[in-house]
Tab-separated table of C-alpha atoms in Angstrom:
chain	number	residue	atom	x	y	z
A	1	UNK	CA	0.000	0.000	0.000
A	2	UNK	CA	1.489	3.206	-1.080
A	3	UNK	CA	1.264	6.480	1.304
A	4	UNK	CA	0.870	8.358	-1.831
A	5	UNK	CA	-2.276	7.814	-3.729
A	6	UNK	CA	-2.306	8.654	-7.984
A	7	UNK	CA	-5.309	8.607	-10.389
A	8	UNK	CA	-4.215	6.356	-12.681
A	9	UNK	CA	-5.283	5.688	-16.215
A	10	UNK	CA	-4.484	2.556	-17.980
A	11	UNK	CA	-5.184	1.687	-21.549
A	12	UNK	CA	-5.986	-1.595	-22.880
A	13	UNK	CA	-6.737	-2.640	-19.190
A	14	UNK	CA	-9.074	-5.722	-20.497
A	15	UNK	CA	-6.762	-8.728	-20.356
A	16	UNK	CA	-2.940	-9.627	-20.384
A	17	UNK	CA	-0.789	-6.568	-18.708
A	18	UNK	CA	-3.347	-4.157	-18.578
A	19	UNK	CA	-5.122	-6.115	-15.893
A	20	UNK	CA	-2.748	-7.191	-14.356
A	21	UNK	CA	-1.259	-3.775	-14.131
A	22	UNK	CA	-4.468	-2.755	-12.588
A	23	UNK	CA	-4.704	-5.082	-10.089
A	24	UNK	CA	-1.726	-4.472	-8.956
A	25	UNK	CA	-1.733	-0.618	-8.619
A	26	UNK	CA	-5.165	-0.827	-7.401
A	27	UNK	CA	-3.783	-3.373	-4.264
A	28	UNK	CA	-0.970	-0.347	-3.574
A	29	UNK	CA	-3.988	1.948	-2.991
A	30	UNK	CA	-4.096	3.855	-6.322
A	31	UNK	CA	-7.204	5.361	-7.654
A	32	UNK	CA	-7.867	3.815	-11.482
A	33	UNK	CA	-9.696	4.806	-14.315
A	34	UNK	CA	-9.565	1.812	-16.665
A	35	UNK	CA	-10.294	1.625	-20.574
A	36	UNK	CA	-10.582	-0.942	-23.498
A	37	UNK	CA	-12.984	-1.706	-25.905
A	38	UNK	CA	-14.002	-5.263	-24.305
A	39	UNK	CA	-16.417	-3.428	-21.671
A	40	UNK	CA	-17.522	-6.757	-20.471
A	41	UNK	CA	-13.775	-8.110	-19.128
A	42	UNK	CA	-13.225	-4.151	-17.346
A	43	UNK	CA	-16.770	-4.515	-15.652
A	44	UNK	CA	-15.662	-7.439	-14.193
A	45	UNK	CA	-12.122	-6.010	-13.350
A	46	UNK	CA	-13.574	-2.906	-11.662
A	47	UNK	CA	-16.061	-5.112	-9.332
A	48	UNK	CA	-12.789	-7.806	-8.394
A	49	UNK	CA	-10.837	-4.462	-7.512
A	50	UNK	CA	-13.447	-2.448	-5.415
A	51	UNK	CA	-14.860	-5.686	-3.885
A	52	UNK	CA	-11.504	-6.074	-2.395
A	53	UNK	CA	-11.504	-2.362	-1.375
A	54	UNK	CA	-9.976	-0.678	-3.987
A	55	UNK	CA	-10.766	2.676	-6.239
A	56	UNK	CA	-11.418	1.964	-9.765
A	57	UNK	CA	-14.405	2.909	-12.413
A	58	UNK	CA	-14.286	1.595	-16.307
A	59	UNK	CA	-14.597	3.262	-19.688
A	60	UNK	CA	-14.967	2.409	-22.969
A	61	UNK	CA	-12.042	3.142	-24.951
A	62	UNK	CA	-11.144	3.233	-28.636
A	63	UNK	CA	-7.425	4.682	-28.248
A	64	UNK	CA	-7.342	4.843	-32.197
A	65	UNK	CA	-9.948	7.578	-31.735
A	66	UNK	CA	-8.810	10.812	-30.681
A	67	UNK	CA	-11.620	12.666	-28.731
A	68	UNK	CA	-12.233	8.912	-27.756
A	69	UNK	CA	-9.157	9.297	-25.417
A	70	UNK	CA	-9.640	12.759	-24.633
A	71	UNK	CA	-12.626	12.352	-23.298
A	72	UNK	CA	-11.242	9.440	-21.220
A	73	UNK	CA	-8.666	11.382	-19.682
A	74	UNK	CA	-11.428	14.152	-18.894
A	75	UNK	CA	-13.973	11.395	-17.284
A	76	UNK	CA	-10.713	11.093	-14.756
A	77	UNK	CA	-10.200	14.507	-13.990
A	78	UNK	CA	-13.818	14.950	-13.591
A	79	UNK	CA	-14.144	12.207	-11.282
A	80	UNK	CA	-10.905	12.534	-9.277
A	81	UNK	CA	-9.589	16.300	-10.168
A	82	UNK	CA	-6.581	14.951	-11.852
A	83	UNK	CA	-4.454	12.605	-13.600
A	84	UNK	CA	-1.272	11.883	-12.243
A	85	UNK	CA	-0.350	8.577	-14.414
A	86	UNK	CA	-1.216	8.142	-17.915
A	87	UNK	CA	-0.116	4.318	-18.965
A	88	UNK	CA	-0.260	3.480	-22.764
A	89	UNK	CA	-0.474	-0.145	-22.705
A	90	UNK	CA	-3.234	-0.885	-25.681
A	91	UNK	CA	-1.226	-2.669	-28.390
A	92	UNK	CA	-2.097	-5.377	-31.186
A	93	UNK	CA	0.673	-7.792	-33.171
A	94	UNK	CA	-0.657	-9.182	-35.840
A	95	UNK	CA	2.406	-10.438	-37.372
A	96	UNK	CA	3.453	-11.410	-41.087
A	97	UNK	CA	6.340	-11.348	-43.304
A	98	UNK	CA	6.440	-7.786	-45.388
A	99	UNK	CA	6.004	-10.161	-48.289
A	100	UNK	CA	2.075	-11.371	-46.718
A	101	UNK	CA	1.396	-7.417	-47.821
A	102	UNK	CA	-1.523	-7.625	-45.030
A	103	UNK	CA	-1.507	-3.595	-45.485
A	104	UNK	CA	-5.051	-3.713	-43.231
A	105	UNK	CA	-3.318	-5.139	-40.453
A	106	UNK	CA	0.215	-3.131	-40.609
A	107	UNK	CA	-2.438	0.370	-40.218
A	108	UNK	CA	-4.325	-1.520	-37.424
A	109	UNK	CA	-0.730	-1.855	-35.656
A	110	UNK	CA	0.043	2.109	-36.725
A	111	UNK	CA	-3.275	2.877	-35.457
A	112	UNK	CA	-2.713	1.721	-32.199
A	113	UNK	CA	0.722	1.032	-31.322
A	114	UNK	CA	1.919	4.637	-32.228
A	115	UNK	CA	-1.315	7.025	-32.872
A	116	UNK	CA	-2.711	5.198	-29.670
A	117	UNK	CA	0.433	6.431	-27.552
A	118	UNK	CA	0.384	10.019	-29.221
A	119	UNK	CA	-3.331	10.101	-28.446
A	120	UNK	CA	-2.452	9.518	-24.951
A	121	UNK	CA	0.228	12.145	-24.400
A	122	UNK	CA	-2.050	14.263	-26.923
A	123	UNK	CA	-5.278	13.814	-24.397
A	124	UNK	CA	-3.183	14.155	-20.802
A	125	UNK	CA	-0.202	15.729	-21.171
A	126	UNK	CA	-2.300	19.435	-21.359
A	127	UNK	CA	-4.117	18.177	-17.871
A	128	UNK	CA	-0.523	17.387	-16.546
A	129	UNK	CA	1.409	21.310	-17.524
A	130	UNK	CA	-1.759	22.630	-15.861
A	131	UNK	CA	-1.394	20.814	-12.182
A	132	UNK	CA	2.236	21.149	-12.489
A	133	UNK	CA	3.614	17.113	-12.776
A	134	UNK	CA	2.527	13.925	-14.033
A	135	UNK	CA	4.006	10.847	-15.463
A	136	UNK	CA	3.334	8.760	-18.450
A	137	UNK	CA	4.470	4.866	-18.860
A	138	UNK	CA	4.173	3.778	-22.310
A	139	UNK	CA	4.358	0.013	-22.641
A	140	UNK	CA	6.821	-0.746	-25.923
A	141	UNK	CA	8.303	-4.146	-25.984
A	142	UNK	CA	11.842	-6.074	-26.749
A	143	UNK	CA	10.481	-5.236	-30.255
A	144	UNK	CA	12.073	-2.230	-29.441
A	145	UNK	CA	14.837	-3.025	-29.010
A	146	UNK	CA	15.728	-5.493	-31.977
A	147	UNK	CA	14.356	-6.414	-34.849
A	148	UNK	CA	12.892	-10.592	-36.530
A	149	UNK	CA	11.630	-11.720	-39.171
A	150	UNK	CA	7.740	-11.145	-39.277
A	151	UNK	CA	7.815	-8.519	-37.110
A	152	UNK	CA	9.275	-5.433	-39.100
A	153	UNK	CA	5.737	-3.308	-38.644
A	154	UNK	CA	5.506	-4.477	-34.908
A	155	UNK	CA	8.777	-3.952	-34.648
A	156	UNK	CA	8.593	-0.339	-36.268
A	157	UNK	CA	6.085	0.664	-33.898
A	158	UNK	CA	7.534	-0.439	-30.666
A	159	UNK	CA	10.771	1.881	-32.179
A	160	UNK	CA	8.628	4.835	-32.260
A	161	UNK	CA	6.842	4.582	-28.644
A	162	UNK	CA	11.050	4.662	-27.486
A	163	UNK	CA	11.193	7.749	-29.694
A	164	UNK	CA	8.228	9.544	-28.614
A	165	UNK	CA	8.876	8.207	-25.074
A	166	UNK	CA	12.728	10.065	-25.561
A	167	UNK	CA	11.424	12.894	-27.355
A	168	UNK	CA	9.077	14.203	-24.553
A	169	UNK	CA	10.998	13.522	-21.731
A	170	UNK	CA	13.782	15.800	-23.406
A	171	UNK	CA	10.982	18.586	-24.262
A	172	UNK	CA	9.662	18.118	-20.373
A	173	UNK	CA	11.004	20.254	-17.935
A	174	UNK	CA	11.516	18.222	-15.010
A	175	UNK	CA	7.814	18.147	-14.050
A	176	UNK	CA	6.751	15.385	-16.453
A	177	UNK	CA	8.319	12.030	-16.243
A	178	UNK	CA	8.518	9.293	-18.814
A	179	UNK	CA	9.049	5.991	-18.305
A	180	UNK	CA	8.760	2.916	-21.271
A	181	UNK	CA	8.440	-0.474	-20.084
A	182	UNK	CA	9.687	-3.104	-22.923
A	183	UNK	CA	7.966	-6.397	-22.074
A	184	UNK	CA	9.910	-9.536	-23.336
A	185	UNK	CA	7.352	-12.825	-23.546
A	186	UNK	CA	4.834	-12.828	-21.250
A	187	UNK	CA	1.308	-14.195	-21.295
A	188	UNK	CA	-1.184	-12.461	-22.937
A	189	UNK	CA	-3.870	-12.521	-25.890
A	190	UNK	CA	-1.147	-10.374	-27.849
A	191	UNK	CA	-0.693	-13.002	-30.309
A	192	UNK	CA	-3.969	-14.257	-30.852
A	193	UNK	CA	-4.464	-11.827	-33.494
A	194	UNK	CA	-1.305	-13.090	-35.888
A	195	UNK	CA	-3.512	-14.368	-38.933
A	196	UNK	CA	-0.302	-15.605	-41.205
A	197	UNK	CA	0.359	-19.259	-40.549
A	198	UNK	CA	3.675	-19.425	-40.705
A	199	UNK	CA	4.331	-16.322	-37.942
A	200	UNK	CA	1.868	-17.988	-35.763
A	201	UNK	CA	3.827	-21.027	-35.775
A	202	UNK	CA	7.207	-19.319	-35.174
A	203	UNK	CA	5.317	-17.340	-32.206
A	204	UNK	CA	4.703	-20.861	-30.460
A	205	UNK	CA	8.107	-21.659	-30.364
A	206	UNK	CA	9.080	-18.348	-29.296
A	207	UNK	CA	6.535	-17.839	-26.825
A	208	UNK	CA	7.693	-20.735	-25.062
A	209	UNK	CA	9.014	-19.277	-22.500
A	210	UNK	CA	7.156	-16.553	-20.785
A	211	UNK	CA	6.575	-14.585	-17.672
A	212	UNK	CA	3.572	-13.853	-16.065
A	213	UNK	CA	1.924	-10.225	-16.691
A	214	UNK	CA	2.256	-9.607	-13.150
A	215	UNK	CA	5.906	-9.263	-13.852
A	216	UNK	CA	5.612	-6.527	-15.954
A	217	UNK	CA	3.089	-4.998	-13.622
A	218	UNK	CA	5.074	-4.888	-11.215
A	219	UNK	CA	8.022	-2.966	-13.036
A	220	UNK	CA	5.334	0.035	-13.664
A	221	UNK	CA	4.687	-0.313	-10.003
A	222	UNK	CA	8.156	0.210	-9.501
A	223	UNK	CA	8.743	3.186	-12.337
A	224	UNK	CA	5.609	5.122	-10.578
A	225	UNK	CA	6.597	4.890	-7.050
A	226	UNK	CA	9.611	6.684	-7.633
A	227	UNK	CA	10.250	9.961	-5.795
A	228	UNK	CA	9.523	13.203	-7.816
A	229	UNK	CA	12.623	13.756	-8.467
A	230	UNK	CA	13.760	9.851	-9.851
A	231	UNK	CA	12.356	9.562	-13.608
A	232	UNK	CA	12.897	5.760	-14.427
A	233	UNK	CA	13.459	6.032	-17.962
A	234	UNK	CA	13.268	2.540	-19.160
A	235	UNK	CA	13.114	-0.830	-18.196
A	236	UNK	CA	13.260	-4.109	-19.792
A	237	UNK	CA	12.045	-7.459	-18.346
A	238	UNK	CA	12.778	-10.500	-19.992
A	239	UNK	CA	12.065	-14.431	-19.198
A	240	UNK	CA	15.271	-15.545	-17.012
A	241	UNK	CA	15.804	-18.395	-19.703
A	242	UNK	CA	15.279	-16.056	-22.948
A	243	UNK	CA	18.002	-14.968	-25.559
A	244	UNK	CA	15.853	-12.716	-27.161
């Protein structure tokens, strides 16, 4: 339990580590405005989280849709007054070689990997100048880090949440901090979506190691509990056993 409590918003907050990140912020006494587009899976989050005494309410959330996000980040502040935390965690990797030319699905990962993440900042970081501080944690992946076969879109897109990450914490004065968390495997739904046969194949074998959302949860735990003055930049969490 923290002695500090944040509103906290988190993206994508349905399944995989957007509810787990939830859980686990709402069990250190944060207050939690949650949003995805599977309002069914957040109702039931938000009654697990207050039945065990915690502060959370639901929204539905289309981060590919600007005023969509803004008026997320307003419902908050309405509620609460402010927004201290902004986590982009909504993400989609429907991978294929660039040969596949599934054009639909490279946008969908544009759409919401990158315009997503600038809808965020876009949406909170006004809110943020205003009360003087905030913090945004924008959820990239080892993606970012390196690139594999099948995965030069995803891949892309994961670069570009490092670079927006880099490029406001450079432009922000102190008073906003950025931190990107770069997941490695873990369990999720994240590659339920891959429709190409042959890159849902190699994600078995790759995915064969994982670590539990909770793991990655608990690293934006970490990043947010900080001191005002400690910005945790980035931080990378990989399987023990994992090369990649």
């Amino acid at each position: 339990m923290t002695n500090t409590a944040k509103v906290v918003l988190v993206t994508g907050a349905s399944s995989g580590i957007g509810e787990a990140t939830a859980l686990r912020l709402a069990a250190d006494g944060h207050r939690l405005l949650l949003g995805a587009r599977r309002t069914d899976r957040l109702e039931e989050l938000v009654s697990k989280i207050t039945t065990e005494g915690g502060s959370a309410a639901y929204r539905p959330l289309d981060v590919t849709d600007a005023a969509d996000v803004r008026a997320f980040v307003s419902a908050a502040r309405d509620r609460w007054g402010r927004v201290d935390v902004m986590v982009n965690n909504a993400g989609v990797m429907p991978l294929s070689p660039l040969a596949a030319l599934k054009v639909d699905e490279w946008d969908r990962m544009i759409d919401v990997n990158v315009r997503g993440v600038l809808h965020g900042i876009a949406a909170a970081l006004p809110v943020m100048r205003e009360q003087g501080g905030g913090q945004f944690v924008n959820v990239a992946s080892v993606g970012a880090y390196e690139v594999v076969p099948t995965a030069a879109v995803y891949c892309a897109t994961k670069f570009a949440v490092r670079a927006i990450s880099e490029g406001l914490r450079q432009e922000s004065p102190g008073d906003i901090r950025v931190s990107v968390v770069s997941p490695g495997v873990t369990e999720s739904e994240l590659a339920d979506s891959i429709s190409d046969p042959r890159a849902r194949d190699d994600m078995k074998a790759y995915r064969a190691v994982a670590i539990p959302a909770s793991a990655i949860a608990d690293a934006i735990a970490f990043a947010i509990s900080r001191p005002a003055e400690v910005d945790v930049n980035e931080i990378v969490v990989r399987p023990a056993a994992s090369v990649h």
